[in-house]
Coordinates of C-alpha atoms and ligand atoms in Angstrom, one line a residue:
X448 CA 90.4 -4.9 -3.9
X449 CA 92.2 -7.1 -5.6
X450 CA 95.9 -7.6 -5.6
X451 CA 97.4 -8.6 -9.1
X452 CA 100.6 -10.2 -8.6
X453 CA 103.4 -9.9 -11.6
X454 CA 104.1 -13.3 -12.9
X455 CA 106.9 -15.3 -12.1
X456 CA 109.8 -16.6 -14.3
X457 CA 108.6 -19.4 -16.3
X458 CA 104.8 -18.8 -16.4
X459 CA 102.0 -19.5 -18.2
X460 CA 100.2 -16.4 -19.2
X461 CA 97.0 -16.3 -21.0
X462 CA 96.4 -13.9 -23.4
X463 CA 93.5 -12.0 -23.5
X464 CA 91.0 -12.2 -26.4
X465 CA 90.9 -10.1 -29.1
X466 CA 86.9 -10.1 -29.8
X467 CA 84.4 -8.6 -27.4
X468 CA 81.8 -7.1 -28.6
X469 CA 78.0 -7.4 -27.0
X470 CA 74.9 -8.4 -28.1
X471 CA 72.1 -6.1 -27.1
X472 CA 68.6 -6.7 -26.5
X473 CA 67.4 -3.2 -25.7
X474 CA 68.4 -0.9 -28.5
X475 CA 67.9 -1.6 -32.2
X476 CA 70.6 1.0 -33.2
X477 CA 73.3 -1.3 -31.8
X478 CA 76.0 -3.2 -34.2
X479 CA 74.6 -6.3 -32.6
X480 CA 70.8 -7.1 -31.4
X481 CA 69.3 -10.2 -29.7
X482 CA 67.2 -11.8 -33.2
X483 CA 66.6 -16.0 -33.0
X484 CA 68.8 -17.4 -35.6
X485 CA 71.4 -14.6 -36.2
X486 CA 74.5 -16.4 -34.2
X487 CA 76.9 -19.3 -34.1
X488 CA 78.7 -20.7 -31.3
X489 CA 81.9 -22.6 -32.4
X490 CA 83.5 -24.5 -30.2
X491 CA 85.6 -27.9 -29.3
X492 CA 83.9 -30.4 -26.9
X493 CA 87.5 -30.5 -24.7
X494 CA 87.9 -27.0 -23.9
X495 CA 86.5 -26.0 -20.9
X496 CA 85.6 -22.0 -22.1
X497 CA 83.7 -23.5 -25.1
X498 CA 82.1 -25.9 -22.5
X499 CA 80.9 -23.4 -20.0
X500 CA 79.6 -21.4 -23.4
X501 CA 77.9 -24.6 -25.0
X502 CA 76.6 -25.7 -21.6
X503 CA 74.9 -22.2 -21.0
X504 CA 73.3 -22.6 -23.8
X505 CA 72.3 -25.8 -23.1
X506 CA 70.7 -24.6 -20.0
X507 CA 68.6 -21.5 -20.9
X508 CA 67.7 -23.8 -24.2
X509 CA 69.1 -21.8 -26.7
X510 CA 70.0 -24.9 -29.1
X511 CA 67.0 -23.5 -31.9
X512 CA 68.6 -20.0 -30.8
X513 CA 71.7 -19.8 -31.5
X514 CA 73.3 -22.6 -34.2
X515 CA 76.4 -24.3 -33.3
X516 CA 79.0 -26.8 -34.4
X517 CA 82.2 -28.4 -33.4
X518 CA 85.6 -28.5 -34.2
X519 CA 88.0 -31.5 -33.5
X520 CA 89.4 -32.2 -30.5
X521 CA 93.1 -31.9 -31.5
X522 CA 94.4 -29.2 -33.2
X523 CA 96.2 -29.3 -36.3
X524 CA 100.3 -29.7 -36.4
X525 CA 99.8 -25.4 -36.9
X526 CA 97.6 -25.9 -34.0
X527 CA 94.8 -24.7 -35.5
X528 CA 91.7 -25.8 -34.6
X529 CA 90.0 -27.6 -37.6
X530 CA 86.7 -29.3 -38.4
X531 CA 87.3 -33.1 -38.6
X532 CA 83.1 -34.2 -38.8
X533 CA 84.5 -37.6 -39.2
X534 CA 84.8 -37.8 -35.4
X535 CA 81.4 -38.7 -33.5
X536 CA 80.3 -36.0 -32.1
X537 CA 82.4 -33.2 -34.4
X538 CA 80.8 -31.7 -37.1
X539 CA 81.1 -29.8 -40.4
X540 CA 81.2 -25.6 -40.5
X541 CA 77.7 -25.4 -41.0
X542 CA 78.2 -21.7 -41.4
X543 CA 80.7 -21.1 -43.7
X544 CA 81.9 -24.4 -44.8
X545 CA 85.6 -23.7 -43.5
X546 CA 88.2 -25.9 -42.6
X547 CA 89.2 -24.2 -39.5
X548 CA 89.1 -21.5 -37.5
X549 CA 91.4 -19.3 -38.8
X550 CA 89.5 -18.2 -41.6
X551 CA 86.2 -17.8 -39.0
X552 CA 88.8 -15.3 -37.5
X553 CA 89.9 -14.0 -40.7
X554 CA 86.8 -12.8 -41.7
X555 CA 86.8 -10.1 -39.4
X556 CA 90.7 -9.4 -39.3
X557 CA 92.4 -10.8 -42.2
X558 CA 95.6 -9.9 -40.0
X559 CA 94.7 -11.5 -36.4
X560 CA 97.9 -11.9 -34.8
X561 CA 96.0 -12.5 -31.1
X562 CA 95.3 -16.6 -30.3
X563 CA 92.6 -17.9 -32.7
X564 CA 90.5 -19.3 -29.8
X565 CA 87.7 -21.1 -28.8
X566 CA 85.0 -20.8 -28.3
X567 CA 83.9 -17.8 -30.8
X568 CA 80.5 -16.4 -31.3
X569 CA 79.5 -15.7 -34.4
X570 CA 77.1 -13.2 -36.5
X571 CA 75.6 -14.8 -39.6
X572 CA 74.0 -11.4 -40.6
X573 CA 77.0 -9.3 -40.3
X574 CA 79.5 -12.4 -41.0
X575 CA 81.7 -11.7 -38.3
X576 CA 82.9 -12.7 -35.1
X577 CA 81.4 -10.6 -31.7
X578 CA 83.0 -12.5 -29.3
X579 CA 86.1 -14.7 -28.3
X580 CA 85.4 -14.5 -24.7
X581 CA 83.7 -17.3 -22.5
X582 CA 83.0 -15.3 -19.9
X583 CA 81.4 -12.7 -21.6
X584 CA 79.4 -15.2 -24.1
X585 CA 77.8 -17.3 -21.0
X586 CA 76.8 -13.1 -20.0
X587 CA 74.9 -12.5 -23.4
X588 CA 73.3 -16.1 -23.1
X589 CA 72.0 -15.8 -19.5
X590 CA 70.9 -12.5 -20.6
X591 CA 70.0 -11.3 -24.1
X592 CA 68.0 -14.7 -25.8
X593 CA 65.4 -14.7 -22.9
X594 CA 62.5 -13.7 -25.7
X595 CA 62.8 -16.9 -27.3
X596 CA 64.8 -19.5 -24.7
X597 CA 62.5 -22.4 -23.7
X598 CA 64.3 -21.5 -20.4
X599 CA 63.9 -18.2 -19.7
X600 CA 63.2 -18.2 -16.2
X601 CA 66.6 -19.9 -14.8
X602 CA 68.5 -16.6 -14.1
X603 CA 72.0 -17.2 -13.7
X604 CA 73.5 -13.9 -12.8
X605 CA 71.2 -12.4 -10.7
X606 CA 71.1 -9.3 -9.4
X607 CA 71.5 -9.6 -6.0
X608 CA 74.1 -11.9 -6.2
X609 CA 76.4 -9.8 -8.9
X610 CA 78.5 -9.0 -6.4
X611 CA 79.1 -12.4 -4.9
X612 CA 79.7 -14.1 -7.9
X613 CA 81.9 -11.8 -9.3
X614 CA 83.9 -12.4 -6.2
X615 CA 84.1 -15.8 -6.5
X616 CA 84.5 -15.7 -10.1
X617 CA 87.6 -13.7 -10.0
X618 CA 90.0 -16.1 -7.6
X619 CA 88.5 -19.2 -9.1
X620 CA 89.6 -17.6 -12.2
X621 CA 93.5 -17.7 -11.5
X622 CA 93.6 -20.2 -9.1
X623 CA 91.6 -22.9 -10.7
X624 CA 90.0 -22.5 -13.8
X625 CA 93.3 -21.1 -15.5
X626 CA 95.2 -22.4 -12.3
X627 CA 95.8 -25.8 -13.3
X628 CA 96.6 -24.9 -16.7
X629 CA 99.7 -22.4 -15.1
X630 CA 100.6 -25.9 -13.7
X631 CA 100.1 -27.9 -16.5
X632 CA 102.0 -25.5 -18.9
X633 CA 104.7 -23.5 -16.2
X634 CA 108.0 -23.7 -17.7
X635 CA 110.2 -23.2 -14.2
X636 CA 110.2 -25.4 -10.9
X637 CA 108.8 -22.5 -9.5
X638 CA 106.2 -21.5 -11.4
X639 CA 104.6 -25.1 -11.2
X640 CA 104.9 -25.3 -7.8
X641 CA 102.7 -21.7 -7.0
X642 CA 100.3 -22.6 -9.7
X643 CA 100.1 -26.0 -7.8
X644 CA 99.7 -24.6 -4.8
X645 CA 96.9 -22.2 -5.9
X646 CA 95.0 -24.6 -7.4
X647 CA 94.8 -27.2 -4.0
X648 CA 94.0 -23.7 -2.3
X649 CA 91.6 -22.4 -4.3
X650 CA 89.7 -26.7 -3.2
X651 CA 89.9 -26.0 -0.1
X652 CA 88.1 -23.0 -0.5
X653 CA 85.0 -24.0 -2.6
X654 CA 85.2 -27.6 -0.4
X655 CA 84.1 -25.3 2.6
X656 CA 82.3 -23.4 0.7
X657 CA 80.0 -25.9 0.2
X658 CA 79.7 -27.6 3.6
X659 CA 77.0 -25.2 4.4
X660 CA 75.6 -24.3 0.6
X661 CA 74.4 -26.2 -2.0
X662 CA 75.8 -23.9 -4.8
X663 CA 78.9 -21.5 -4.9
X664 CA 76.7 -18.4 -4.2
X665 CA 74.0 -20.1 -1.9
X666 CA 70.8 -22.5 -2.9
X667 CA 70.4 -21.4 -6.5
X668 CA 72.6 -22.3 -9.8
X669 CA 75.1 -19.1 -11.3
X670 CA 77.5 -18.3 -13.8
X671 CA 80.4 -19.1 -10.5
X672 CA 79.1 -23.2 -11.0
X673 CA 78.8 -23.3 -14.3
X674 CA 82.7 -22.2 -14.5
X675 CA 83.7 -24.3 -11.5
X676 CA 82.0 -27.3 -13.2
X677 CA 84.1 -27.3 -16.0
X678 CA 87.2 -27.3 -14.4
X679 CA 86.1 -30.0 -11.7
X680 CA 84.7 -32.3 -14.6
X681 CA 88.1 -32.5 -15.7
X682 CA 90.2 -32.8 -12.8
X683 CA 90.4 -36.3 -12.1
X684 CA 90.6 -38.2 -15.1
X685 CA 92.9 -35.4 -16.8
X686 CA 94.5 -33.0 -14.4
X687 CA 95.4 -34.6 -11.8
X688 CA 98.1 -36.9 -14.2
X689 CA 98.3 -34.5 -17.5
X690 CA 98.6 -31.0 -15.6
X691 CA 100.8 -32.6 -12.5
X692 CA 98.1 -31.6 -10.2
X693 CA 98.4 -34.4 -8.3
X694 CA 98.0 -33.3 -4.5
X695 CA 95.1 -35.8 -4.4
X696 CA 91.6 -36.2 -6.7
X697 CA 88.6 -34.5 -6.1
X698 CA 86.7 -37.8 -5.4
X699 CA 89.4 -38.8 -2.5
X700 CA 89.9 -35.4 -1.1
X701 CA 86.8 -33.5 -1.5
X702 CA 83.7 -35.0 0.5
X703 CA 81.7 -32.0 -0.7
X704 CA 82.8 -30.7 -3.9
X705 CA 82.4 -34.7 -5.2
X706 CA 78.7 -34.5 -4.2
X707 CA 78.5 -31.3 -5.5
X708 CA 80.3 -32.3 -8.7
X709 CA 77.6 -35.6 -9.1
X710 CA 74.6 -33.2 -8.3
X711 CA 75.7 -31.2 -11.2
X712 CA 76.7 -34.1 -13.3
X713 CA 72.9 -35.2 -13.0
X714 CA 71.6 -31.9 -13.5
X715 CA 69.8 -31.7 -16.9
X716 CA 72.1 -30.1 -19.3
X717 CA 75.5 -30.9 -18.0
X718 CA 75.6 -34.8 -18.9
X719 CA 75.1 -33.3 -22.4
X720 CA 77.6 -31.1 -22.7
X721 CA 80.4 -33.4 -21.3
X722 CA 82.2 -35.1 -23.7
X723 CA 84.8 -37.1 -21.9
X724 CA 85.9 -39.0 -24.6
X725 CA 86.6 -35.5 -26.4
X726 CA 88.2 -34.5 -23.5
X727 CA 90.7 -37.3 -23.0
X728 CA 91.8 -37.5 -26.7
X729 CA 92.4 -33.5 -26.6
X730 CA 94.1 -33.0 -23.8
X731 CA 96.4 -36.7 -23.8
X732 CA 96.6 -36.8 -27.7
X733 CA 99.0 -34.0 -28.3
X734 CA 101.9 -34.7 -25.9
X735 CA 104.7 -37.2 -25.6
X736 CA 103.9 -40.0 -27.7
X737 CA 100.3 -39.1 -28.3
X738 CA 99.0 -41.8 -26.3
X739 CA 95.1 -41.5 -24.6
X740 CA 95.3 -43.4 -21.3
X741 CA 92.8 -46.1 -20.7
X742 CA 91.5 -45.5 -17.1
X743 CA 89.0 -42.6 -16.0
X744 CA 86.8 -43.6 -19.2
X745 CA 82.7 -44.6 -18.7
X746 CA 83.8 -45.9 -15.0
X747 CA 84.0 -42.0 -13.9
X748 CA 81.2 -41.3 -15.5
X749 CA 79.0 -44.1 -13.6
X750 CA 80.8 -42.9 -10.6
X751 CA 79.2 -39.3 -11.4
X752 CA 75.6 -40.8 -11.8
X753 CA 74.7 -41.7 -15.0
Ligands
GSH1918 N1 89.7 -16.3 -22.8 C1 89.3 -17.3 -23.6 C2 90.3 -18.5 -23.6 C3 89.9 -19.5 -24.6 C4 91.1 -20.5 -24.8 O1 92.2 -20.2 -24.4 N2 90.8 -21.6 -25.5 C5 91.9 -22.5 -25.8 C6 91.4 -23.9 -25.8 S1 91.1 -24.6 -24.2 C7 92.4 -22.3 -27.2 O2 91.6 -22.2 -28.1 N3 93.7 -22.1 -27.4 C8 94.3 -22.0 -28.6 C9 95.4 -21.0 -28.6 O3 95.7 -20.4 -27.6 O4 96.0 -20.8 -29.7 C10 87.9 -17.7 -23.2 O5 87.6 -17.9 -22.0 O6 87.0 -17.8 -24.1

């Protein structure tokens, strides 16, 4: 069982998303069925729960399955996330030809006062949003699309394995994947510190993990890598400096999870979906003086394989 420990002074809480409905591919009376072409995925290239969402798709090869564009890496001075296609790699709202998100989010509750989030998935049919929820979006794309993915077979949550990944799932959860941000946005000494603290733990952890496995769960690909990967991706060359996580690097302290973070890297799919220059201008662009350091550009990248 898990213990749920109250927060301490001065920390970053998440809140939880507003939107989470299912798409269904085994009953026709439900609000939302499994069709090819009826959803959206919005998302921003820098965010790691639209990445694990875009890169799930990626990977079952959904792209003619479910549509999807992408907002601008930097929100708006309302922080709102808006469509800026004049950056490479951003698009227009192919959908609904908005500006931003809050009027994707407005079409369902004109009076949304939860975080207007990505990623979102989208219905077209019923023009409305199912889902604001990463976790549960990477779920209906592993499981739902399989009649028309041109990858059908790669199962990432399988059965006998629901158990283990849901357990590894839940700690890397709050000690990494929303870890560093408790780091990166704690507002006491303290709360910094046991965010840090969880975080270099919850390395140590997957690093010996992986001295005997190739993968989080054993020798085959799940929904527990894809939502590691994100985070790792991102640790060097952004939270190591920009969320204080500065212990050490993955690629000087890890032996195992920098091989396993390059064998990922490499894996068809994932060089794709990681837009580091996205990353770096989202997550450096927005604080202090707005400056995007230099370093940790297309020499990490080389360093990861490609
Ligand atoms: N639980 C959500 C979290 C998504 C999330 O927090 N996304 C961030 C970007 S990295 C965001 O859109 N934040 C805007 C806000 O909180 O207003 C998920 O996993 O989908």
């Amino acid at each position: 069982m898990s213990v749920v420990k109250s927060p301490v002074a001065g920390e970053f809480i998440r809140k939880s998303s507003g939107f989470r409905c299912w798409i269904v591919d085994d009953n026709s009376q439900a609000e939302f069925v499994a069709e090819p072409g009826r959803y959206h995925l919005y998302i921003s290239r820098n965010c790691p729960w639209a990445h694990r969402s875009a890169l799930v798709r990626e990977l079952k090869g959904l792209q003619d399955v479910v549509s999807m564009d992408v907002l601008g890496y930097r929100r708006s001075d309302d922080n709102e996330w808006i469509f800026r296609p004049e950056i490479e790699g951003c698009t227009v709202d192919t959908v609904n030809g908005f500006s931003g998100i809050n009027q994707i989010y407005a079409t369902t509750d004109p009076d949304y006062q939860g975080s207007a989030t990505v990623p979102v998935l989208f219905d077209k049919k019923l023009n409305c949003v199912v889902s604001n929820e990463s976790a549960d979006i990477i779920h209906m794309f592993n499981n739902v699309f399989n009649a028309w993915a041109t990858n059908p077979e790669l199962d990432l949550y399988p059965i006998d394995l629901h158990k283990k990944i849901d357990a590894v799932n839940e700690w890397t959860y709050r000690q990494l994947n929303n870890g560093v941000y408790r780091a990166g946005f704690a507002k006491s000494q303290q709360a910094y510190e046991e965010a840090y603290g969880d975080v270099f733990t919850a390395l140590d952890r997957l690093e010996a993990l992986l001295s005997n496995a190739r993968f989080l769960c054993g020798d085959q690909l799940t929904t527990a890598d894809i939502r590691v990967y994100a985070t790792l991706f991102r640790f060097d060359p952004v939270y190591f400096i920009r969320f204080k996580c500065n212990k050490t690097m993955i690629e000087f302290g890890y032996p195992n999870l920098w091989a396993y973070l390059k064998r990922l890297y490499q894996t068809p799919g994932f060089a794709q979906t990681s837009n580091l220059d996205h990353i770096k201008n989202g997550y450096f662009g927005r604080t202090g003086n707005g400056t995007v350091p230099l370093g940790w550009g297309k020499d990490y990248l080389k360093k990861l394989g490609l």
